[in-house]
Short mmCIF file of C-alpha atoms in Angstrom, two decimals:
data_model
loop_
_atom_site.label_atom_id
_atom_site.label_comp_id
_atom_site.label_asym_id
_atom_site.label_seq_id
_atom_site.Cartn_x
_atom_site.Cartn_y
_atom_site.Cartn_z
CA MET S 1 -17.25 -10.52 27.03
CA PRO S 2 -14.09 -12.19 25.34
CA SER S 3 -10.80 -11.28 26.92
CA PRO S 4 -8.51 -9.07 24.82
CA ALA S 5 -5.98 -10.99 22.61
CA PRO S 6 -2.37 -11.13 24.11
CA ASN S 7 0.13 -8.75 22.55
CA PRO S 8 2.02 -10.37 19.76
CA PRO S 9 5.74 -11.09 20.10
CA ALA S 10 8.10 -8.39 19.06
CA LEU S 11 9.45 -8.38 15.48
CA LYS S 12 12.81 -9.96 15.41
CA ARG S 13 15.35 -9.21 12.61
CA SER S 14 15.33 -12.85 11.45
CA THR S 15 11.60 -12.76 10.95
CA LEU S 16 11.88 -9.50 8.99
CA LEU S 17 14.50 -10.91 6.76
CA ALA S 18 12.49 -14.11 6.05
CA LEU S 19 9.33 -12.15 5.26
CA CYS S 20 10.98 -9.76 2.98
CA ALA S 21 12.85 -12.60 1.21
CA CYS S 22 9.40 -14.38 0.60
CA VAL S 23 7.92 -11.13 -1.08
CA LEU S 24 11.20 -10.45 -3.00
CA VAL S 25 11.11 -14.05 -4.59
CA ALA S 26 7.35 -13.77 -5.30
CA GLN S 27 7.83 -10.18 -6.94
CA SER S 28 10.82 -11.41 -9.05
CA MET S 29 8.78 -13.88 -11.05
CA VAL S 30 6.73 -11.07 -12.50
CA ALA S 31 9.57 -9.56 -14.47
CA ALA S 32 12.20 -12.54 -14.85
CA ILE S 33 10.24 -14.31 -17.66
CA ASN S 34 10.34 -11.19 -19.88
CA LEU S 35 13.91 -11.68 -20.49
CA LEU S 36 13.62 -15.26 -21.56
CA ILE S 37 10.90 -14.74 -24.22
CA PRO S 38 13.46 -15.15 -27.17
CA GLN S 39 14.73 -18.39 -25.65
CA LEU S 40 11.20 -19.66 -25.05
CA SER S 41 10.15 -18.74 -28.70
CA SER S 42 12.85 -20.87 -30.16
CA SER S 43 12.59 -23.79 -27.59
CA SER S 44 11.47 -27.35 -28.31
CA LEU S 45 8.00 -26.36 -26.96
CA HIS S 46 7.43 -24.37 -30.15
CA PRO S 47 4.82 -21.95 -28.36
CA SER S 48 2.72 -19.66 -30.55
CA HIS S 49 2.66 -15.96 -30.11
CA THR S 50 -0.43 -16.22 -28.01
CA GLU S 51 0.90 -19.03 -25.95
CA ILE S 52 4.09 -16.84 -25.16
CA LEU S 53 1.82 -14.02 -23.99
CA TRP S 54 -0.05 -16.39 -21.73
CA THR S 55 3.26 -17.66 -20.34
CA VAL S 56 4.14 -14.14 -19.46
CA ASP S 57 0.70 -13.02 -18.21
CA ALA S 58 -0.76 -16.06 -16.48
CA TYR S 59 1.34 -15.35 -13.34
CA VAL S 60 0.21 -11.70 -13.20
CA ILE S 61 -3.43 -12.28 -13.94
CA VAL S 62 -3.80 -15.07 -11.21
CA PHE S 63 -1.48 -13.30 -8.67
CA ALA S 64 -3.40 -9.93 -8.96
CA SER S 65 -6.82 -11.47 -9.13
CA LEU S 66 -6.45 -13.43 -5.97
CA LEU S 67 -4.79 -10.91 -3.77
CA VAL S 68 -7.94 -9.57 -1.95
CA PRO S 69 -9.37 -12.89 -1.20
CA ALA S 70 -6.04 -14.46 -0.34
CA GLY S 71 -5.42 -11.71 2.26
CA ALA S 72 -8.97 -12.28 3.73
CA LEU S 73 -8.22 -15.94 3.88
CA GLY S 74 -5.02 -15.45 5.89
CA ASP S 75 -6.79 -13.13 8.32
CA ARG S 76 -9.53 -15.76 9.03
CA TYR S 77 -7.38 -19.00 9.08
CA GLY S 78 -4.06 -17.94 9.96
CA ARG S 79 -1.39 -15.63 8.18
CA LYS S 80 1.47 -18.01 8.91
CA GLY S 81 -0.45 -20.92 7.51
CA ALA S 82 -1.40 -18.84 4.33
CA LEU S 83 2.18 -18.00 3.82
CA LEU S 84 3.45 -21.50 4.05
CA THR S 85 0.64 -22.77 1.77
CA GLY S 86 1.54 -19.99 -0.65
CA LEU S 87 5.24 -21.04 -0.75
CA ALA S 88 4.19 -24.73 -1.32
CA LEU S 89 1.96 -23.64 -4.27
CA PHE S 90 4.65 -21.24 -5.58
CA GLY S 91 7.20 -24.09 -5.52
CA ALA S 92 4.84 -26.61 -7.06
CA GLY S 93 3.98 -24.24 -9.92
CA ALA S 94 7.66 -23.69 -10.73
CA ALA S 95 8.23 -27.45 -10.68
CA THR S 96 5.39 -27.88 -13.10
CA SER S 97 6.74 -25.20 -15.39
CA ALA S 98 10.34 -26.68 -15.24
CA LEU S 99 9.07 -30.06 -16.36
CA ALA S 100 6.59 -28.84 -18.79
CA SER S 101 6.43 -30.99 -22.03
CA GLY S 102 4.26 -28.38 -23.79
CA PRO S 103 3.03 -24.72 -23.71
CA ALA S 104 -0.22 -25.60 -21.84
CA LEU S 105 1.69 -27.08 -18.80
CA LEU S 106 4.20 -24.40 -18.90
CA ILE S 107 1.16 -21.72 -18.58
CA THR S 108 -0.50 -23.90 -15.84
CA GLY S 109 2.44 -23.90 -13.80
CA ARG S 110 2.78 -20.23 -14.07
CA GLY S 111 -0.78 -19.83 -12.96
CA ILE S 112 -0.19 -22.11 -9.85
CA SER S 113 2.90 -20.11 -8.97
CA GLY S 114 0.85 -16.87 -9.30
CA ALA S 115 -1.88 -18.37 -6.82
CA GLY S 116 0.99 -19.03 -4.42
CA ALA S 117 2.26 -15.49 -4.60
CA ALA S 118 -1.16 -14.14 -3.87
CA LEU S 119 -1.01 -15.86 -0.59
CA ILE S 120 2.56 -14.88 0.07
CA THR S 121 2.32 -11.17 -0.45
CA PRO S 122 -0.53 -10.13 1.81
CA ALA S 123 0.46 -12.55 4.45
CA THR S 124 4.01 -11.21 4.76
CA LEU S 125 2.81 -7.68 5.07
CA SER S 126 -0.05 -8.33 7.62
CA ILE S 127 2.27 -10.44 9.78
CA LEU S 128 4.65 -7.45 9.86
CA MET S 129 1.90 -5.18 10.79
CA ARG S 130 0.94 -7.41 13.67
CA LEU S 131 4.44 -7.90 14.89
CA ALA S 132 5.96 -4.46 14.47
CA GLY S 133 4.72 -1.97 17.19
CA PRO S 134 3.45 1.47 16.05
CA GLU S 135 6.75 2.97 16.65
CA HIS S 136 8.43 0.50 14.24
CA ARG S 137 5.85 0.03 11.58
CA ALA S 138 7.23 2.81 9.36
CA GLN S 139 10.70 1.08 9.33
CA ALA S 140 9.05 -2.34 8.66
CA MET S 141 6.96 -0.97 5.78
CA ALA S 142 10.11 0.57 4.31
CA SER S 143 11.90 -2.79 4.50
CA TRP S 144 9.01 -4.61 2.90
CA THR S 145 8.64 -2.00 0.14
CA LEU S 146 12.39 -2.19 -0.63
CA ALA S 147 11.81 -5.96 -0.94
CA ILE S 148 9.10 -5.42 -3.52
CA GLY S 149 11.55 -3.08 -5.50
CA LEU S 150 14.50 -5.59 -5.12
CA GLY S 151 12.15 -8.16 -6.35
CA GLY S 152 11.77 -6.34 -9.67
CA MET S 153 15.57 -5.85 -9.89
CA ALA S 154 16.12 -9.53 -8.95
CA GLY S 155 13.77 -10.69 -11.83
CA ASN S 156 15.42 -8.53 -14.47
CA LEU S 157 18.93 -9.57 -13.37
CA GLY S 158 18.07 -13.30 -12.79
CA GLY S 159 16.18 -13.41 -16.20
CA GLY S 160 18.98 -11.79 -17.95
CA LEU S 161 21.71 -14.23 -16.44
CA VAL S 162 19.67 -17.24 -17.08
CA GLY S 163 18.74 -16.17 -20.62
CA GLN S 164 22.49 -15.67 -21.57
CA PHE S 165 24.12 -18.60 -19.56
CA LEU S 166 21.43 -21.30 -18.80
CA SER S 167 18.27 -22.75 -20.12
CA TRP S 168 14.79 -21.24 -19.46
CA ARG S 169 13.99 -24.39 -17.40
CA ALA S 170 16.63 -23.42 -14.90
CA LEU S 171 14.82 -20.36 -13.79
CA PHE S 172 11.87 -22.44 -12.57
CA ALA S 173 13.86 -25.30 -11.33
CA LEU S 174 15.77 -22.93 -9.19
CA MET S 175 12.53 -21.55 -7.54
CA VAL S 176 11.79 -25.10 -6.21
CA PRO S 177 14.43 -25.48 -3.60
CA LEU S 178 14.33 -21.79 -2.98
CA ALA S 179 10.64 -21.92 -1.99
CA ALA S 180 11.47 -24.93 0.23
CA LEU S 181 14.26 -22.99 1.93
CA LEU S 182 11.98 -19.90 2.49
CA ALA S 183 9.34 -22.24 3.92
CA LEU S 184 11.87 -23.60 6.46
CA ALA S 185 13.02 -20.03 7.34
CA VAL S 186 9.40 -18.98 7.85
CA ALA S 187 8.55 -22.12 10.08
CA VAL S 188 11.58 -21.41 12.37
CA THR S 189 11.49 -17.55 12.57
CA THR S 190 7.87 -16.46 12.27
CA PRO S 191 5.38 -16.74 15.14
CA ARG S 192 1.81 -17.29 14.50
CA THR S 193 -0.38 -14.07 14.97
CA ASP S 194 -3.90 -13.92 16.23
CA ARG S 195 -6.70 -14.86 13.73
CA ALA S 196 -10.10 -13.07 12.92
CA PRO S 197 -12.56 -15.82 13.19
CA ASP S 198 -15.33 -13.28 13.12
CA ASN S 199 -14.43 -12.47 9.48
CA HIS S 200 -16.73 -14.91 7.86
CA PRO S 201 -15.96 -16.41 4.27
CA ASP S 202 -17.74 -14.74 1.41
CA PRO S 203 -17.78 -17.47 -1.43
CA LEU S 204 -20.14 -15.57 -3.74
CA GLY S 205 -18.22 -12.25 -3.22
CA THR S 206 -14.88 -13.81 -3.78
CA ALA S 207 -16.04 -15.51 -7.01
CA LEU S 208 -17.40 -12.31 -8.43
CA LEU S 209 -14.48 -10.17 -7.51
CA THR S 210 -11.90 -12.72 -8.68
CA ALA S 211 -13.82 -13.32 -12.01
CA GLY S 212 -14.32 -9.49 -12.53
CA LEU S 213 -10.47 -8.81 -11.89
CA VAL S 214 -9.42 -11.61 -14.26
CA ALA S 215 -11.72 -10.04 -17.06
CA VAL S 216 -10.39 -6.58 -16.47
CA LEU S 217 -6.86 -7.57 -16.21
CA PHE S 218 -7.18 -9.73 -19.35
CA GLY S 219 -8.49 -6.81 -21.28
CA ILE S 220 -5.77 -4.54 -19.94
CA ILE S 221 -2.86 -6.81 -20.70
CA GLU S 222 -3.99 -8.32 -23.92
CA GLY S 223 -5.34 -5.06 -25.38
CA PRO S 224 -2.29 -3.89 -27.10
CA ALA S 225 -1.77 -7.29 -28.70
CA TYR S 226 -5.44 -7.83 -29.94
CA GLY S 227 -6.43 -4.15 -30.35
CA TRP S 228 -8.35 -2.15 -27.91
CA GLY S 229 -11.46 -2.20 -30.21
CA SER S 230 -11.23 -5.96 -30.94
CA PRO S 231 -14.51 -8.05 -29.82
CA ARG S 232 -12.64 -10.18 -27.22
CA ILE S 233 -11.14 -7.18 -25.53
CA LEU S 234 -14.47 -5.32 -25.50
CA VAL S 235 -16.17 -8.41 -24.22
CA ALA S 236 -13.51 -8.78 -21.43
CA PHE S 237 -14.04 -5.23 -20.28
CA ALA S 238 -17.84 -5.61 -20.34
CA ALA S 239 -17.83 -8.84 -18.55
CA GLY S 240 -15.45 -7.33 -16.02
CA ALA S 241 -17.60 -4.35 -15.37
CA LEU S 242 -20.80 -6.50 -14.89
CA LEU S 243 -19.11 -8.82 -12.56
CA LEU S 244 -17.52 -6.02 -10.42
CA ALA S 245 -20.88 -4.23 -10.38
CA ALA S 246 -22.51 -7.50 -9.24
CA PHE S 247 -19.73 -7.74 -6.55
CA VAL S 248 -20.52 -4.35 -5.19
CA ALA S 249 -24.16 -4.82 -5.17
CA HIS S 250 -23.62 -8.15 -3.32
CA ALA S 251 -21.35 -6.63 -0.85
CA LEU S 252 -23.59 -3.80 -0.05
CA ARG S 253 -26.40 -6.23 0.74
CA SER S 254 -24.23 -8.85 2.68
CA ARG S 255 -23.95 -8.72 6.40
CA THR S 256 -20.31 -10.21 6.10
CA PRO S 257 -18.87 -9.02 2.80
CA LEU S 258 -15.31 -9.84 1.51
CA LEU S 259 -14.74 -6.02 1.12
CA ASP S 260 -17.35 -3.53 1.88
CA PRO S 261 -17.13 -0.86 -0.93
CA ARG S 262 -17.98 1.81 1.67
CA VAL S 263 -14.52 1.80 3.01
CA PHE S 264 -13.59 3.76 -0.21
CA ALA S 265 -15.62 6.74 1.16
CA ALA S 266 -12.52 7.49 2.96
CA PRO S 267 -10.63 9.98 0.92
CA ARG S 268 -7.30 8.93 2.12
CA LEU S 269 -7.94 5.27 1.41
CA ARG S 270 -8.87 6.29 -2.24
CA ALA S 271 -5.84 8.58 -2.41
CA THR S 272 -3.32 6.00 -1.32
CA THR S 273 -4.74 3.13 -3.31
CA LEU S 274 -4.55 5.54 -6.47
CA GLY S 275 -0.94 6.50 -5.40
CA LEU S 276 0.19 2.87 -5.25
CA ALA S 277 -1.30 2.11 -8.68
CA THR S 278 0.39 5.34 -9.98
CA GLY S 279 3.76 4.53 -8.67
CA PHE S 280 3.76 1.08 -10.21
CA PHE S 281 2.16 2.38 -13.40
CA GLY S 282 5.40 4.56 -13.92
CA LEU S 283 7.85 1.87 -12.68
CA PHE S 284 6.60 -1.02 -14.96
CA ALA S 285 6.48 1.36 -17.94
CA LEU S 286 10.06 1.83 -17.44
CA PHE S 287 10.72 -1.88 -16.94
CA TYR S 288 8.85 -2.62 -20.22
CA VAL S 289 11.04 -0.22 -22.31
CA ASN S 290 14.37 -0.88 -20.39
CA SER S 291 15.32 -4.01 -21.79
CA GLN S 292 14.17 -3.15 -25.24
CA TYR S 293 16.22 -0.07 -25.09
CA LEU S 294 19.35 -1.39 -23.66
CA GLN S 295 19.32 -4.60 -25.83
CA GLY S 296 17.81 -3.35 -29.12
CA VAL S 297 19.18 0.20 -29.15
CA LYS S 298 22.35 0.23 -27.06
CA GLY S 299 23.22 -3.51 -28.00
CA TYR S 300 23.71 -4.77 -24.49
CA GLU S 301 23.69 -8.59 -23.82
CA PRO S 302 20.91 -10.00 -21.55
CA ALA S 303 23.23 -10.40 -18.48
CA ARG S 304 24.52 -6.73 -18.88
CA THR S 305 20.86 -5.44 -19.30
CA GLY S 306 20.05 -7.04 -15.97
CA VAL S 307 22.86 -5.23 -14.35
CA ALA S 308 22.24 -1.92 -15.98
CA ILE S 309 19.11 -1.39 -14.11
CA VAL S 310 20.77 -1.85 -10.67
CA PRO S 311 20.85 1.98 -10.09
CA LEU S 312 17.03 1.66 -9.43
CA ILE S 313 18.07 -0.07 -6.11
CA VAL S 314 19.89 2.86 -4.72
CA GLY S 315 16.91 5.11 -4.05
CA MET S 316 14.72 2.24 -2.94
CA ALA S 317 17.38 1.26 -0.33
CA VAL S 318 18.26 4.89 0.79
CA MET S 319 15.04 6.99 0.66
CA PRO S 320 12.77 4.78 2.87
CA LYS S 321 15.04 5.37 5.77
CA LEU S 322 14.80 9.19 5.21
CA ALA S 323 11.02 9.00 4.57
CA ALA S 324 10.51 7.28 7.94
CA ARG S 325 11.80 10.34 9.74
CA TRP S 326 9.10 12.42 7.92
CA THR S 327 6.14 10.39 8.79
CA SER S 328 4.38 13.40 10.28
CA TYR S 329 4.17 14.81 6.57
CA PRO S 330 2.76 11.96 4.61
CA ARG S 331 1.20 14.24 2.08
CA LEU S 332 4.63 15.91 1.21
CA VAL S 333 6.30 12.59 1.14
CA ILE S 334 3.94 10.91 -1.01
CA GLY S 335 3.44 13.84 -3.56
CA GLY S 336 7.13 14.50 -3.65
CA GLY S 337 7.94 10.71 -4.30
CA LEU S 338 5.38 10.31 -7.01
CA ALA S 339 6.33 13.56 -8.73
CA LEU S 340 9.95 12.42 -8.80
CA ILE S 341 8.83 9.18 -10.61
CA GLY S 342 6.98 11.37 -13.27
CA LEU S 343 9.94 13.83 -13.68
CA GLY S 344 12.41 10.88 -13.90
CA LEU S 345 10.25 9.43 -16.63
CA LEU S 346 10.25 12.64 -18.46
CA GLY S 347 13.98 12.63 -18.31
CA ALA S 348 14.30 9.11 -19.47
CA SER S 349 12.20 9.92 -22.56
CA THR S 350 15.04 12.08 -23.88
CA VAL S 351 17.54 9.25 -24.23
CA ASP S 352 18.56 7.60 -27.53
CA ALA S 353 21.25 5.54 -29.07
CA GLY S 354 23.93 8.11 -28.43
CA THR S 355 23.05 8.84 -24.80
CA PRO S 356 25.76 7.64 -22.43
CA TYR S 357 24.69 4.99 -19.92
CA ALA S 358 25.76 7.29 -17.09
CA ALA S 359 23.04 9.92 -18.10
CA TYR S 360 20.34 7.09 -18.42
CA ALA S 361 21.50 5.85 -14.91
CA CYS S 362 20.93 9.30 -13.47
CA TRP S 363 17.26 9.21 -14.58
CA LEU S 364 16.90 5.78 -13.06
CA LEU S 365 18.19 7.25 -9.81
CA VAL S 366 15.63 9.90 -9.94
CA ILE S 367 12.75 7.23 -10.35
CA SER S 368 14.32 5.12 -7.69
CA ALA S 369 14.33 7.93 -5.25
CA GLY S 370 10.74 8.67 -5.95
CA THR S 371 9.80 5.22 -5.44
CA GLY S 372 11.62 4.78 -2.18
CA LEU S 373 10.18 7.97 -0.86
CA SER S 374 6.44 7.42 -1.66
CA MET S 375 5.86 3.66 -1.52
CA PRO S 376 6.21 2.92 2.30
CA ALA S 377 3.89 5.80 3.21
CA LEU S 378 1.36 4.73 0.66
CA THR S 379 1.65 1.02 1.74
CA LEU S 380 1.13 1.93 5.26
CA GLY S 381 -1.86 4.35 4.49
CA VAL S 382 -3.71 1.60 2.71
CA VAL S 383 -3.09 -1.22 5.36
CA THR S 384 -3.90 1.12 8.37
CA SER S 385 -7.13 2.28 6.77
CA LEU S 386 -8.77 -0.94 7.72
CA PRO S 387 -9.06 -2.55 11.15
CA ALA S 388 -6.14 -4.36 12.46
CA ASP S 389 -7.82 -7.72 12.35
CA ARG S 390 -8.16 -7.19 8.56
CA ALA S 391 -4.46 -6.38 7.97
CA GLY S 392 -4.28 -9.19 5.29
CA LEU S 393 -7.40 -7.87 3.50
CA GLY S 394 -5.78 -4.37 3.45
CA SER S 395 -2.41 -5.51 2.25
CA GLY S 396 -4.13 -7.62 -0.49
CA LEU S 397 -5.97 -4.46 -1.53
CA GLY S 398 -2.74 -2.37 -1.65
CA THR S 399 -0.87 -5.02 -3.68
CA SER S 400 -3.88 -5.42 -6.04
CA ALA S 401 -3.57 -1.79 -6.77
CA ARG S 402 0.21 -2.08 -7.49
CA GLU S 403 -0.34 -5.07 -9.86
CA ILE S 404 -3.19 -3.28 -11.74
CA GLY S 405 -1.14 -0.19 -11.99
CA ALA S 406 1.82 -2.29 -13.29
CA ALA S 407 -0.31 -4.04 -15.83
CA LEU S 408 -1.76 -0.57 -17.03
CA GLY S 409 1.78 0.73 -17.31
CA VAL S 410 2.87 -2.02 -19.53
CA ALA S 411 -0.47 -1.69 -21.69
CA VAL S 412 -0.16 2.04 -22.13
CA THR S 413 3.36 1.87 -23.06
CA GLY S 414 2.90 -0.86 -25.44
CA THR S 415 0.12 0.66 -27.12
CA ALA S 416 1.98 4.10 -27.45
CA LEU S 417 4.99 2.24 -28.94
CA GLY S 418 2.79 0.48 -31.24
CA SER S 419 1.69 3.80 -32.95
CA HIS S 420 5.16 4.64 -34.05
CA ASP S 421 7.53 3.15 -36.64
CA GLY S 422 9.95 1.20 -34.55
CA PHE S 423 11.00 1.21 -30.93
CA SER S 424 13.59 4.03 -31.37
CA GLN S 425 10.97 6.39 -32.52
CA GLY S 426 8.32 5.43 -30.11
CA MET S 427 10.20 5.28 -26.71
CA GLY S 428 10.40 8.97 -26.17
CA PRO S 429 6.69 9.65 -26.85
CA ALA S 430 5.48 6.64 -24.93
CA LEU S 431 7.56 7.58 -21.85
CA ARG S 432 6.28 11.25 -22.05
CA ILE S 433 2.63 10.02 -22.04
CA VAL S 434 3.19 7.85 -19.10
CA ALA S 435 5.07 10.59 -17.28
CA LEU S 436 2.31 13.16 -17.81
CA LEU S 437 -0.32 10.64 -16.60
CA VAL S 438 1.81 10.06 -13.54
CA LEU S 439 2.13 13.71 -12.83
CA ALA S 440 -1.58 14.12 -13.41
CA ALA S 441 -2.54 11.35 -11.08
CA THR S 442 -0.01 12.62 -8.42
CA ALA S 443 -1.93 15.92 -8.26
CA ALA S 444 -5.25 13.79 -7.64
CA VAL S 445 -3.40 11.86 -4.86
CA VAL S 446 -2.23 14.92 -3.26
CA ALA S 447 -5.59 16.63 -3.39
CA GLY S 448 -7.39 13.61 -2.15
CA TYR S 449 -4.95 12.85 0.66
CA GLY S 450 -5.80 16.26 2.44
CA SER S 451 -3.77 19.15 3.69
CA GLY S 452 -1.98 19.96 6.65
CA ARG S 453 0.61 18.05 8.95
CA SER S 454 -0.69 14.76 10.12
CA ARG S 455 -0.89 14.47 13.86
CA VAL S 456 -0.96 10.71 13.73
CA ALA S 457 2.08 8.67 13.96
CA ALA S 458 2.68 6.32 11.29
CA GLY S 459 1.45 2.94 12.04
CA SER S 460 -1.18 4.11 14.47
CA ALA S 461 -3.51 5.91 12.03
CA ARG S 462 -6.90 4.49 11.67
CA VAL S 463 -9.76 5.27 9.47
CA LYS S 464 -13.09 4.30 10.68
CA SER S 465 -14.44 1.50 8.39
CA PRO S 466 -17.66 -0.19 8.09
CA VAL S 467 -15.82 -3.55 7.36
CA GLY S 468 -15.85 -6.38 9.98
#
């Protein structure tokens, strides 16, 4: 009988800061590129419209598709090693993009960085879960969730500043020393956590799941550009469905699956996964229209546009601290937070060229408060639904839900905008559609999460799982 693993060292503030900084930087590169599209389009690379789309999307597609296997890889071979490898890949991809002599190399670099981000994100969360004791996990989740939100803000702000004052190459060049600095900080501050050697690799399952997610995400992201009924989009969705069905069939037969689909028999895991996707669905719909509204309708310059979304930070910074005090009422915290996101989007749908910025900022604060209230509890709910030795897999699953929700938010908003004559006429209806979908999904999340006061303290909850 093997002796129990020793207790991990306590979570230090320096470790928390280093891990949160890593996930902030990885998340920032999702949004930063959007504000550089005009500069890229007129650059010496002369990219086509399709190549511009792939420059934006390659990072997200690779990032989201590899999260689950990357989390499982960290569980088996070491989470700190996975994090350091991810930072190396992230920096290498940024260097490739910065030095790109053509669109193909630029896109390749974005994909390499996305693979690095897929290793970084679940590793940071699973390390936090192992180091933070049950009594501190809610606060650790709040800090990690804030870093995710700040990453979106930093991407908008950084992309705007670079777009106005520097070359697009500078954005990628700056990521190289930053990745090296973060790797040094992780090496110095972050201890190694116990591995899960009994979690065997599942190469076939990994290939099926990754290929299926790539196909589905391609369909979601490219649907508005090519048309939802176009042959390539229909083929992508059909291929994705077949590959994911094959993955499920393989996982149900395998003795050591990458992810046992039966874990979704737990209602709370289904509800929290849907909740994460819903929150980011609404948040990225807002990100998609924000720069177009502020630049195209209000006439703001790129740098001012980046600064103008800063009110979203306020609620994300303040509300998690309050939510940590209400961990005994997760259903109320989650439902209330998601409802605020939906209501904030409804409010934002009323703005136009004559709306004062202060009024628009108020709706950003409402959305920010909802995000800060719900996301830590949802993150904790997904991660603690799997055994402790599969924390990386759980965090990969939760982050996959976020990224798929974000991709859907952009796709739905873009499609709704495309059905109107001009952005000004389409922004309001598009945001109202997104808001109503968020509110409908919120009702499903609350119903699925269950009723009554939770008797389990945050961080110690466990849902029995056939995984492992």
